Amino acid sequence: MDTGAIQPLLDEGERLLGRGELEAPSARSAAPCAPHRTPPSPTAKLGVALAQQGRADEAIAELSAAVALQPTYAPAYSNLGNVYREKGMLAEALGAYERALAIDPEYWIAHRNLGILYKQMGRLTDAVDHFKKATRLSVRPATDSTKRRGCLAAPTVFLGGVALAAVLAHRLL
């Protein structure tokens, strides 16, 4: 990537993240992120910005660099999984989500994303299990200091609460 093109992307990513706008206007609906102790690197933020622009290959390169720089930053793995899933690279997406959850087993967004992947793969029982975990973990109260920023939202609306598990169990099984 041309180094002259990187700084505007970083600036735009910082602006969106700072305002809590984690996606482009025509993109998916934003989802709040769960607590995490490590702030995202500029490389992870650039990966998110590239993904939001539909530049998947560049996003994968940046997010892969981000996980190399911060191997315990679960959101980077989850975001990488989202880009892989959108490209149809399901095995890679599965590995990325599993790594995010190995780092942070209570990261509800990774559970939700893994549920979406399992649904796409036809593994409906696994999908429902992860949607239930995501629902249970997402309803915990969060303060401003415990919200995670820089997460790519999944391409579906997350309903939250017990209703999600019931809806999925009824529709999928």
mmCIF file of C-alpha atoms in Angstrom:
data_model
loop_
_atom_site.group_PDB
_atom_site.id
_atom_site.type_symbol
_atom_site.label_atom_id
_atom_site.label_comp_id
_atom_site.label_asym_id
_atom_site.label_seq_id
_atom_site.Cartn_x
_atom_site.Cartn_y
_atom_site.Cartn_z
ATOM 1 C CA MET A 1 0.000 0.000 0.000
ATOM 2 C CA ASP A 2 1.244 3.498 -0.866
ATOM 3 C CA THR A 3 2.452 5.171 2.345
ATOM 4 C CA GLY A 4 0.787 8.425 1.272
ATOM 5 C CA ALA A 5 -2.573 6.631 1.287
ATOM 6 C CA ILE A 6 -2.142 5.199 4.786
ATOM 7 C CA GLN A 7 -2.273 8.397 6.854
ATOM 8 C CA PRO A 8 -5.680 9.564 5.582
ATOM 9 C CA LEU A 9 -7.088 6.117 6.354
ATOM 10 C CA LEU A 10 -5.625 6.204 9.855
ATOM 11 C CA ASP A 11 -7.017 9.698 10.390
ATOM 12 C CA GLU A 12 -10.458 8.645 9.180
ATOM 13 C CA GLY A 13 -10.367 5.505 11.333
ATOM 14 C CA GLU A 14 -9.405 7.545 14.385
ATOM 15 C CA ARG A 15 -12.198 10.034 13.680
ATOM 16 C CA LEU A 16 -14.828 7.302 13.320
ATOM 17 C CA LEU A 17 -13.588 5.395 16.342
ATOM 18 C CA GLY A 18 -13.415 8.544 18.441
ATOM 19 C CA ARG A 19 -17.036 9.367 17.651
ATOM 20 C CA GLY A 20 -18.126 5.773 18.118
ATOM 21 C CA GLU A 21 -19.011 5.441 14.436
ATOM 22 C CA LEU A 22 -17.410 2.146 13.639
ATOM 23 C CA GLU A 23 -18.653 1.781 10.085
ATOM 24 C CA ALA A 24 -19.366 3.657 6.914
ATOM 25 C CA PRO A 25 -22.933 4.999 6.573
ATOM 26 C CA SER A 26 -23.982 2.297 4.107
ATOM 27 C CA ALA A 27 -22.378 -0.509 6.077
ATOM 28 C CA ARG A 28 -23.778 -2.809 8.761
ATOM 29 C CA SER A 29 -25.310 -1.603 12.023
ATOM 30 C CA ALA A 30 -22.837 -0.779 14.792
ATOM 31 C CA ALA A 31 -22.636 -3.009 17.846
ATOM 32 C CA PRO A 32 -21.167 -2.083 21.211
ATOM 33 C CA CYS A 33 -18.021 -3.943 22.125
ATOM 34 C CA ALA A 34 -17.263 -5.815 25.312
ATOM 35 C CA PRO A 35 -14.567 -4.863 27.803
ATOM 36 C CA HIS A 36 -10.938 -5.379 26.988
ATOM 37 C CA ARG A 37 -7.725 -4.220 28.566
ATOM 38 C CA THR A 38 -5.514 -3.631 25.535
ATOM 39 C CA PRO A 39 -6.078 -0.575 23.323
ATOM 40 C CA PRO A 40 -6.090 -1.240 19.586
ATOM 41 C CA SER A 41 -2.944 -0.546 17.615
ATOM 42 C CA PRO A 42 -3.023 1.869 14.674
ATOM 43 C CA THR A 43 -2.543 -1.198 12.467
ATOM 44 C CA ALA A 44 -5.742 -2.787 13.856
ATOM 45 C CA LYS A 45 -7.612 0.484 13.353
ATOM 46 C CA LEU A 46 -6.358 0.705 9.778
ATOM 47 C CA GLY A 47 -7.502 -2.879 9.177
ATOM 48 C CA VAL A 48 -10.989 -1.978 10.407
ATOM 49 C CA ALA A 49 -11.081 1.139 8.216
ATOM 50 C CA LEU A 50 -9.987 -0.848 5.144
ATOM 51 C CA ALA A 51 -12.584 -3.535 5.812
ATOM 52 C CA GLN A 52 -15.279 -0.881 6.093
ATOM 53 C CA GLN A 53 -14.239 0.402 2.678
ATOM 54 C CA GLY A 54 -14.566 -3.088 1.188
ATOM 55 C CA ARG A 55 -10.808 -3.456 0.720
ATOM 56 C CA ALA A 56 -10.713 -6.983 2.134
ATOM 57 C CA ASP A 57 -7.259 -8.087 0.996
ATOM 58 C CA GLU A 58 -5.640 -4.971 2.425
ATOM 59 C CA ALA A 59 -7.705 -5.333 5.601
ATOM 60 C CA ILE A 60 -6.512 -8.926 6.019
ATOM 61 C CA ALA A 61 -2.896 -7.792 5.608
ATOM 62 C CA GLU A 62 -3.288 -5.030 8.220
ATOM 63 C CA LEU A 63 -5.246 -7.147 10.696
ATOM 64 C CA SER A 64 -2.713 -9.968 10.309
ATOM 65 C CA ALA A 65 0.036 -7.465 11.095
ATOM 66 C CA ALA A 66 -2.019 -6.240 14.072
ATOM 67 C CA VAL A 67 -2.290 -9.726 15.581
ATOM 68 C CA ALA A 68 1.431 -10.217 15.052
ATOM 69 C CA LEU A 69 2.078 -6.967 16.961
ATOM 70 C CA GLN A 70 -0.561 -7.621 19.654
ATOM 71 C CA PRO A 71 -1.095 -11.390 19.841
ATOM 72 C CA THR A 72 -3.398 -11.074 22.861
ATOM 73 C CA TYR A 73 -5.777 -8.483 21.383
ATOM 74 C CA ALA A 74 -8.967 -10.487 20.794
ATOM 75 C CA PRO A 75 -10.848 -7.841 18.735
ATOM 76 C CA ALA A 76 -8.197 -7.933 16.011
ATOM 77 C CA TYR A 77 -8.715 -11.688 15.632
ATOM 78 C CA SER A 78 -12.495 -11.282 15.601
ATOM 79 C CA ASN A 79 -12.282 -8.499 13.011
ATOM 80 C CA LEU A 80 -9.916 -10.645 10.940
ATOM 81 C CA GLY A 81 -12.453 -13.463 11.174
ATOM 82 C CA ASN A 82 -15.180 -11.141 9.887
ATOM 83 C CA VAL A 83 -13.143 -10.207 6.830
ATOM 84 C CA TYR A 84 -12.274 -13.849 6.163
ATOM 85 C CA ARG A 85 -15.948 -14.829 6.509
ATOM 86 C CA GLU A 86 -17.050 -12.112 4.104
ATOM 87 C CA LYS A 87 -14.498 -13.384 1.577
ATOM 88 C CA GLY A 88 -15.793 -16.946 1.953
ATOM 89 C CA MET A 89 -12.614 -18.109 3.717
ATOM 90 C CA LEU A 90 -14.567 -20.042 6.325
ATOM 91 C CA ALA A 91 -11.762 -22.193 7.746
ATOM 92 C CA GLU A 92 -9.628 -19.107 8.290
ATOM 93 C CA ALA A 93 -12.568 -17.265 9.871
ATOM 94 C CA LEU A 94 -13.158 -20.186 12.226
ATOM 95 C CA GLY A 95 -9.506 -20.148 13.314
ATOM 96 C CA ALA A 96 -9.567 -16.394 13.908
ATOM 97 C CA TYR A 97 -12.748 -16.519 16.009
ATOM 98 C CA GLU A 98 -11.458 -19.476 18.007
ATOM 99 C CA ARG A 99 -8.235 -17.562 18.716
ATOM 100 C CA ALA A 100 -10.216 -14.502 19.855
ATOM 101 C CA LEU A 101 -12.192 -16.681 22.255
ATOM 102 C CA ALA A 102 -9.075 -18.462 23.522
ATOM 103 C CA ILE A 103 -7.747 -15.028 24.482
ATOM 104 C CA ASP A 104 -11.026 -13.711 25.897
ATOM 105 C CA PRO A 105 -13.682 -16.396 26.502
ATOM 106 C CA GLU A 106 -16.179 -13.698 27.571
ATOM 107 C CA TYR A 107 -15.848 -11.641 24.393
ATOM 108 C CA TRP A 108 -19.489 -11.752 23.353
ATOM 109 C CA ILE A 109 -18.897 -10.264 19.912
ATOM 110 C CA ALA A 110 -16.601 -13.155 18.985
ATOM 111 C CA HIS A 111 -19.282 -15.590 20.198
ATOM 112 C CA ARG A 112 -21.861 -13.801 18.050
ATOM 113 C CA ASN A 113 -19.541 -13.780 15.052
ATOM 114 C CA LEU A 114 -18.774 -17.476 15.524
ATOM 115 C CA GLY A 115 -22.525 -18.160 15.706
ATOM 116 C CA ILE A 116 -22.999 -16.355 12.399
ATOM 117 C CA LEU A 117 -20.203 -18.407 10.853
ATOM 118 C CA TYR A 118 -21.609 -21.679 12.179
ATOM 119 C CA LYS A 119 -25.035 -20.763 10.791
ATOM 120 C CA GLN A 120 -23.435 -20.055 7.411
ATOM 121 C CA MET A 121 -21.671 -23.440 7.600
ATOM 122 C CA GLY A 122 -24.922 -25.234 8.430
ATOM 123 C CA ARG A 123 -23.784 -26.093 11.965
ATOM 124 C CA LEU A 124 -27.011 -24.871 13.511
ATOM 125 C CA THR A 125 -26.670 -26.405 16.975
ATOM 126 C CA ASP A 126 -23.223 -24.816 17.358
ATOM 127 C CA ALA A 127 -24.622 -21.530 16.047
ATOM 128 C CA VAL A 128 -27.402 -21.487 18.625
ATOM 129 C CA ASP A 129 -24.925 -22.343 21.413
ATOM 130 C CA HIS A 130 -22.722 -19.372 20.534
ATOM 131 C CA PHE A 131 -25.674 -17.022 20.078
ATOM 132 C CA LYS A 132 -26.850 -18.016 23.556
ATOM 133 C CA LYS A 133 -23.381 -17.329 24.997
ATOM 134 C CA ALA A 134 -23.248 -13.986 23.199
ATOM 135 C CA THR A 135 -26.673 -13.077 24.534
ATOM 136 C CA ARG A 136 -25.793 -14.038 28.095
ATOM 137 C CA LEU A 137 -22.501 -12.126 28.025
ATOM 138 C CA SER A 138 -23.858 -9.056 26.209
ATOM 139 C CA VAL A 139 -26.502 -8.215 28.776
ATOM 140 C CA ARG A 140 -23.924 -7.469 31.458
ATOM 141 C CA PRO A 141 -23.864 -3.795 32.407
ATOM 142 C CA ALA A 142 -20.958 -1.890 30.901
ATOM 143 C CA THR A 143 -19.495 1.471 31.754
ATOM 144 C CA ASP A 144 -17.890 3.807 29.272
ATOM 145 C CA SER A 145 -14.495 2.600 30.451
ATOM 146 C CA THR A 146 -15.377 -1.041 29.700
ATOM 147 C CA LYS A 147 -16.633 -0.668 26.143
ATOM 148 C CA ARG A 148 -14.402 -1.959 23.408
ATOM 149 C CA ARG A 149 -13.933 0.218 20.363
ATOM 150 C CA GLY A 150 -12.643 -0.674 16.940
ATOM 151 C CA CYS A 151 -14.786 -3.747 16.358
ATOM 152 C CA LEU A 152 -16.355 -4.556 13.037
ATOM 153 C CA ALA A 153 -20.037 -5.202 13.411
ATOM 154 C CA ALA A 154 -21.430 -8.379 11.947
ATOM 155 C CA PRO A 155 -23.753 -8.111 8.939
ATOM 156 C CA THR A 156 -26.823 -8.981 11.013
ATOM 157 C CA VAL A 157 -28.741 -7.127 13.680
ATOM 158 C CA PHE A 158 -27.997 -8.461 17.151
ATOM 159 C CA LEU A 159 -31.213 -8.702 19.121
ATOM 160 C CA GLY A 160 -29.761 -9.246 22.592
ATOM 161 C CA GLY A 161 -31.494 -10.838 25.569
ATOM 162 C CA VAL A 162 -33.083 -14.229 25.844
ATOM 163 C CA ALA A 163 -35.311 -13.590 22.843
ATOM 164 C CA LEU A 164 -32.412 -14.150 20.435
ATOM 165 C CA ALA A 165 -31.830 -17.733 21.527
ATOM 166 C CA ALA A 166 -35.551 -18.498 21.301
ATOM 167 C CA VAL A 167 -35.843 -16.968 17.828
ATOM 168 C CA LEU A 168 -32.819 -18.862 16.569
ATOM 169 C CA ALA A 169 -33.874 -22.166 18.061
ATOM 170 C CA HIS A 170 -37.298 -21.795 16.440
ATOM 171 C CA ARG A 171 -36.020 -20.697 13.016
ATOM 172 C CA LEU A 172 -32.914 -22.839 12.670
ATOM 173 C CA LEU A 173 -33.755 -26.148 14.269
#
